[in-house]
PDB file of C-alpha atoms and ligand atoms in Angstrom:
ATOM      1  CA  MET A   1     158.587  99.855   6.059  1.00 56.00           C
ATOM      2  CA  ASP A   2     158.690 103.715   6.800  1.00 73.00           C
ATOM      3  CA  GLN A   3     161.177 104.773   9.340  1.00 92.00           C
ATOM      4  CA  THR A   4     159.878 106.829  12.281  1.00 96.00           C
ATOM      5  CA  LEU A   5     161.658 109.153  14.648  1.00 97.00           C
ATOM      6  CA  VAL A   6     160.794 109.967  18.239  1.00 98.00           C
ATOM      7  CA  VAL A   7     160.389 113.697  18.990  1.00 98.00           C
ATOM      8  CA  THR A   8     159.668 115.445  22.314  1.00 98.00           C
ATOM      9  CA  LEU A   9     158.413 118.966  22.319  1.00 98.00           C
ATOM     10  CA  MET A  10     156.467 121.463  24.411  1.00 98.00           C
ATOM     11  CA  VAL A  11     153.085 122.215  22.984  1.00 98.00           C
ATOM     12  CA  ASN A  12     151.224 124.985  24.503  1.00 98.00           C
ATOM     13  CA  GLY A  13     152.915 124.379  27.694  1.00 98.00           C
ATOM     14  CA  THR A  14     152.482 120.514  27.687  1.00 98.00           C
ATOM     15  CA  GLN A  15     155.266 118.143  26.891  1.00 98.00           C
ATOM     16  CA  VAL A  16     154.468 115.791  24.071  1.00 98.00           C
ATOM     17  CA  THR A  17     156.461 112.746  22.907  1.00 98.00           C
ATOM     18  CA  ARG A  18     155.417 110.938  19.661  1.00 98.00           C
ATOM     19  CA  SER A  19     156.876 108.813  16.780  1.00 97.00           C
ATOM     20  CA  VAL A  20     156.741 110.692  13.579  1.00 97.00           C
ATOM     21  CA  GLN A  21     157.522 110.210   9.904  1.00 97.00           C
ATOM     22  CA  PRO A  22     160.668 112.314   8.931  1.00 97.00           C
ATOM     23  CA  ARG A  23     158.812 113.973   6.119  1.00 97.00           C
ATOM     24  CA  GLN A  24     155.704 114.993   8.231  1.00 98.00           C
ATOM     25  CA  HIS A  25     155.335 118.803   8.505  1.00 98.00           C
ATOM     26  CA  LEU A  26     154.872 120.366  11.787  1.00 98.00           C
ATOM     27  CA  VAL A  27     151.393 121.745  11.035  1.00 98.00           C
ATOM     28  CA  ASP A  28     150.238 118.311   9.895  1.00 98.00           C
ATOM     29  CA  PHE A  29     151.665 116.895  13.023  1.00 98.00           C
ATOM     30  CA  LEU A  30     149.844 119.403  15.205  1.00 98.00           C
ATOM     31  CA  ARG A  31     146.580 118.864  13.359  1.00 98.00           C
ATOM     32  CA  ASP A  32     146.685 115.103  12.754  1.00 98.00           C
ATOM     33  CA  GLU A  33     148.513 113.875  15.798  1.00 97.00           C
ATOM     34  CA  LEU A  34     147.414 116.278  18.491  1.00 98.00           C
ATOM     35  CA  GLY A  35     144.140 117.440  17.169  1.00 98.00           C
ATOM     36  CA  LEU A  36     145.151 121.121  17.167  1.00 98.00           C
ATOM     37  CA  THR A  37     143.257 122.049  14.052  1.00 98.00           C
ATOM     38  CA  GLY A  38     143.254 125.966  14.670  1.00 98.00           C
ATOM     39  CA  SER A  39     146.414 126.241  12.534  1.00 98.00           C
ATOM     40  CA  HIS A  40     145.135 126.025   8.909  1.00 98.00           C
ATOM     41  CA  ILE A  41     146.640 124.722   5.808  1.00 98.00           C
ATOM     42  CA  GLY A  42     146.323 126.795   2.571  1.00 98.00           C
ATOM     43  CA  CYS A  43     149.079 126.671   0.037  1.00 98.00           C
ATOM     44  CA  GLU A  44     151.416 124.288   1.695  1.00 97.00           C
ATOM     45  CA  HIS A  45     154.467 126.092   0.285  1.00 96.00           C
ATOM     46  CA  GLY A  46     155.067 129.124   2.587  1.00 98.00           C
ATOM     47  CA  VAL A  47     153.073 131.699   0.675  1.00 98.00           C
ATOM     48  CA  CYS A  48     149.587 132.303   2.503  1.00 98.00           C
ATOM     49  CA  GLY A  49     150.471 132.470   6.190  1.00 98.00           C
ATOM     50  CA  ALA A  50     147.346 130.304   7.159  1.00 98.00           C
ATOM     51  CA  CYS A  51     149.761 127.850   9.042  1.00 98.00           C
ATOM     52  CA  THR A  52     151.546 130.406  11.177  1.00 98.00           C
ATOM     53  CA  LEU A  53     152.839 129.082  14.462  1.00 97.00           C
ATOM     54  CA  ARG A  54     155.185 130.213  17.182  1.00 98.00           C
ATOM     55  CA  VAL A  55     158.335 128.199  17.677  1.00 98.00           C
ATOM     56  CA  ASN A  56     160.673 129.112  20.579  1.00 98.00           C
ATOM     57  CA  GLY A  57     159.039 132.601  20.441  1.00 97.00           C
ATOM     58  CA  GLU A  58     159.376 133.308  16.632  1.00 97.00           C
ATOM     59  CA  ILE A  59     156.534 133.081  14.172  1.00 98.00           C
ATOM     60  CA  VAL A  60     157.209 130.342  11.550  1.00 98.00           C
ATOM     61  CA  ARG A  61     155.457 128.581   8.825  1.00 98.00           C
ATOM     62  CA  GLY A  62     154.022 125.366  10.116  1.00 98.00           C
ATOM     63  CA  CYS A  63     154.073 124.005   6.423  1.00 98.00           C
ATOM     64  CA  LEU A  64     157.710 124.810   5.879  1.00 98.00           C
ATOM     65  CA  MET A  65     159.049 123.125   9.112  1.00 98.00           C
ATOM     66  CA  LEU A  66     159.173 119.498   9.769  1.00 98.00           C
ATOM     67  CA  ALA A  67     157.984 118.036  12.987  1.00 98.00           C
ATOM     68  CA  VAL A  68     161.401 116.497  13.542  1.00 98.00           C
ATOM     69  CA  GLN A  69     162.873 120.018  13.386  1.00 98.00           C
ATOM     70  CA  ALA A  70     160.765 121.069  16.237  1.00 98.00           C
ATOM     71  CA  ASN A  71     162.262 118.318  18.453  1.00 98.00           C
ATOM     72  CA  GLY A  72     163.156 119.975  21.855  1.00 98.00           C
ATOM     73  CA  CYS A  73     161.343 123.193  20.876  1.00 98.00           C
ATOM     74  CA  ARG A  74     158.529 125.058  22.549  1.00 98.00           C
ATOM     75  CA  VAL A  75     155.605 125.385  20.118  1.00 98.00           C
ATOM     76  CA  ASP A  76     152.670 127.656  20.747  1.00 98.00           C
ATOM     77  CA  THR A  77     149.481 127.493  18.620  1.00 98.00           C
ATOM     78  CA  ILE A  78     146.357 129.635  18.288  1.00 98.00           C
ATOM     79  CA  GLU A  79     144.724 127.372  20.862  1.00 98.00           C
ATOM     80  CA  GLY A  80     147.366 128.020  23.482  1.00 98.00           C
ATOM     81  CA  LEU A  81     147.562 131.738  23.017  1.00 98.00           C
ATOM     82  CA  SER A  82     143.756 131.873  23.093  1.00 97.00           C
ATOM     83  CA  ASP A  83     143.475 129.868  26.159  1.00 97.00           C
ATOM     84  CA  SER A  84     146.097 131.967  27.905  1.00 98.00           C
ATOM     85  CA  LYS A  85     144.178 135.073  26.958  1.00 97.00           C
ATOM     86  CA  GLU A  86     147.357 136.406  25.259  1.00 98.00           C
ATOM     87  CA  LEU A  87     145.213 137.186  22.117  1.00 98.00           C
ATOM     88  CA  ALA A  88     142.233 138.476  23.925  1.00 98.00           C
ATOM     89  CA  LYS A  89     142.654 142.140  22.901  1.00 98.00           C
ATOM     90  CA  LEU A  90     143.157 141.339  19.210  1.00 98.00           C
ATOM     91  CA  GLN A  91     140.280 138.821  19.252  1.00 98.00           C
ATOM     92  CA  LYS A  92     137.888 141.541  20.671  1.00 98.00           C
ATOM     93  CA  ALA A  93     139.255 144.085  18.191  1.00 98.00           C
ATOM     94  CA  PHE A  94     138.826 141.709  15.247  1.00 98.00           C
ATOM     95  CA  HIS A  95     135.319 140.918  16.299  1.00 98.00           C
ATOM     96  CA  GLU A  96     134.288 144.567  16.898  1.00 98.00           C
ATOM     97  CA  LYS A  97     135.821 145.778  13.522  1.00 98.00           C
ATOM     98  CA  ASN A  98     134.426 142.840  11.534  1.00 97.00           C
ATOM     99  CA  ALA A  99     137.900 141.918  10.597  1.00 98.00           C
ATOM    100  CA  LEU A 100     137.039 138.388   9.540  1.00 97.00           C
ATOM    101  CA  GLN A 101     134.534 136.838   7.046  1.00 97.00           C
ATOM    102  CA  CYS A 102     135.099 133.197   6.398  1.00 98.00           C
ATOM    103  CA  GLY A 103     137.766 133.005   9.138  1.00 98.00           C
ATOM    104  CA  PHE A 104     140.210 130.684   7.256  1.00 98.00           C
ATOM    105  CA  CYS A 105     143.083 133.307   7.519  1.00 98.00           C
ATOM    106  CA  THR A 106     142.187 134.528  11.024  1.00 98.00           C
ATOM    107  CA  PRO A 107     144.321 132.181  13.240  1.00 98.00           C
ATOM    108  CA  GLY A 108     147.371 132.890  11.242  1.00 98.00           C
ATOM    109  CA  MET A 109     146.606 136.562  10.968  1.00 98.00           C
ATOM    110  CA  LEU A 110     146.125 136.747  14.676  1.00 98.00           C
ATOM    111  CA  MET A 111     149.575 134.987  15.260  1.00 98.00           C
ATOM    112  CA  ALA A 112     151.210 137.540  13.033  1.00 98.00           C
ATOM    113  CA  ALA A 113     149.505 140.447  14.543  1.00 98.00           C
ATOM    114  CA  GLN A 114     150.281 139.379  18.023  1.00 98.00           C
ATOM    115  CA  ASP A 115     154.130 139.136  17.004  1.00 97.00           C
ATOM    116  CA  LEU A 116     153.702 142.817  16.174  1.00 96.00           C
ATOM    117  CA  VAL A 117     151.951 143.552  19.554  1.00 96.00           C
ATOM    118  CA  ARG A 118     154.787 141.898  21.305  1.00 95.00           C
ATOM    119  CA  LEU A 119     157.317 144.292  19.732  1.00 91.00           C
ATOM    120  CA  ASN A 120     155.603 146.958  21.836  1.00 84.00           C
ATOM    121  CA  ARG A 121     156.032 149.885  19.596  1.00 87.00           C
ATOM    122  CA  LYS A 122     153.708 152.235  17.655  1.00 93.00           C
ATOM    123  CA  PRO A 123     153.658 151.051  14.127  1.00 95.00           C
ATOM    124  CA  THR A 124     152.186 153.160  11.279  1.00 96.00           C
ATOM    125  CA  ARG A 125     149.488 151.587   9.199  1.00 96.00           C
ATOM    126  CA  GLU A 126     151.983 150.866   6.537  1.00 97.00           C
ATOM    127  CA  GLU A 127     154.277 149.098   9.067  1.00 97.00           C
ATOM    128  CA  ILE A 128     151.194 147.123  10.133  1.00 98.00           C
ATOM    129  CA  ARG A 129     150.515 146.144   6.516  1.00 98.00           C
ATOM    130  CA  SER A 130     153.973 145.249   5.992  1.00 97.00           C
ATOM    131  CA  HIS A 131     154.005 142.988   9.008  1.00 97.00           C
ATOM    132  CA  ILE A 132     150.981 141.043   7.876  1.00 98.00           C
ATOM    133  CA  SER A 133     151.966 140.977   4.314  1.00 97.00           C
ATOM    134  CA  GLY A 134     152.781 137.286   4.436  1.00 97.00           C
ATOM    135  CA  ASN A 135     149.313 136.424   5.532  1.00 98.00           C
ATOM    136  CA  TYR A 136     146.725 136.238   2.747  1.00 98.00           C
ATOM    137  CA  CYS A 137     143.052 137.075   3.213  1.00 98.00           C
ATOM    138  CA  ARG A 138     140.731 136.467   0.361  1.00 97.00           C
ATOM    139  CA  CYS A 139     137.604 138.046   1.905  1.00 97.00           C
ATOM    140  CA  THR A 140     138.193 141.315   3.854  1.00 97.00           C
ATOM    141  CA  GLY A 141     140.319 143.558   1.662  1.00 96.00           C
ATOM    142  CA  TYR A 142     142.536 143.910   4.795  1.00 98.00           C
ATOM    143  CA  GLN A 143     141.263 147.336   5.729  1.00 98.00           C
ATOM    144  CA  ALA A 144     139.230 146.071   8.840  1.00 98.00           C
ATOM    145  CA  ILE A 145     142.180 143.839   9.788  1.00 98.00           C
ATOM    146  CA  VAL A 146     144.533 146.827   9.852  1.00 98.00           C
ATOM    147  CA  ASP A 147     141.883 148.852  11.755  1.00 98.00           C
ATOM    148  CA  ALA A 148     141.705 146.057  14.409  1.00 98.00           C
ATOM    149  CA  ILE A 149     145.373 145.643  14.784  1.00 98.00           C
ATOM    150  CA  GLU A 150     145.997 149.363  14.890  1.00 98.00           C
ATOM    151  CA  GLU A 151     143.532 149.765  17.723  1.00 97.00           C
ATOM    152  CA  VAL A 152     145.396 147.278  19.901  1.00 97.00           C
ATOM    153  CA  VAL A 153     148.974 148.314  19.039  1.00 95.00           C
ATOM    154  CA  ASN A 154     148.341 151.998  19.349  1.00 90.00           C
ATOM    155  CA  GLY A 155     145.343 151.923  21.822  1.00 79.00           C
TER     156      GLY A 155
HETATM  157  S1  FES B 201     149.859 126.598   4.324  1.00 59.58           S
HETATM  158 FE1  FES B 201     151.816 127.434   5.150  1.00 59.58          FE
HETATM  159  S2  FES B 201     152.127 129.241   4.232  1.00 59.58           S
HETATM  160 FE2  FES B 201     150.157 128.634   3.256  1.00 59.58          FE
HETATM  161  S1  FES B 202     138.354 136.127   6.369  1.00 59.58           S
HETATM  162 FE1  FES B 202     138.310 134.764   4.609  1.00 59.58          FE
HETATM  163  S2  FES B 202     140.364 134.544   4.138  1.00 59.58           S
HETATM  164 FE2  FES B 202     140.506 136.066   5.586  1.00 59.58          FE
END
């Protein structure tokens, strides 16, 4: 019989306690156990950034962290940041600049972009590109994404 461990974490401001398999990744836990499917799963080995989440204020790869490692942590997902309106400016800019096509990369891209917004400085386009370099987009060619982020961070 598989062993399970009890974890308690704060997800988008709500305390959650569940029994989890020790091998379950955080992004799978959020999607499968809590129905928070806004965090996507692409490569499952830390390359594409589709699973980007915020844990204790820092962005992490949800596919590289186990749910048990998040025990006691605060976890924020795209759903939480959307509901709190923290992402409102970026979402508006992405929409207006056509910075998404299929949308698969968009939640992770917005999480990474908001991390840059929170640094509260005026990055160059190269610095914006560098900051999102761990988030892959197969559709847009990045130009419109950088345009949208630039409008928010330098606007
Ligand atoms: S699914 Fe986590 S980095 Fe690709
Ligand atoms: S919009 Fe399709 S992967 Fe980025």
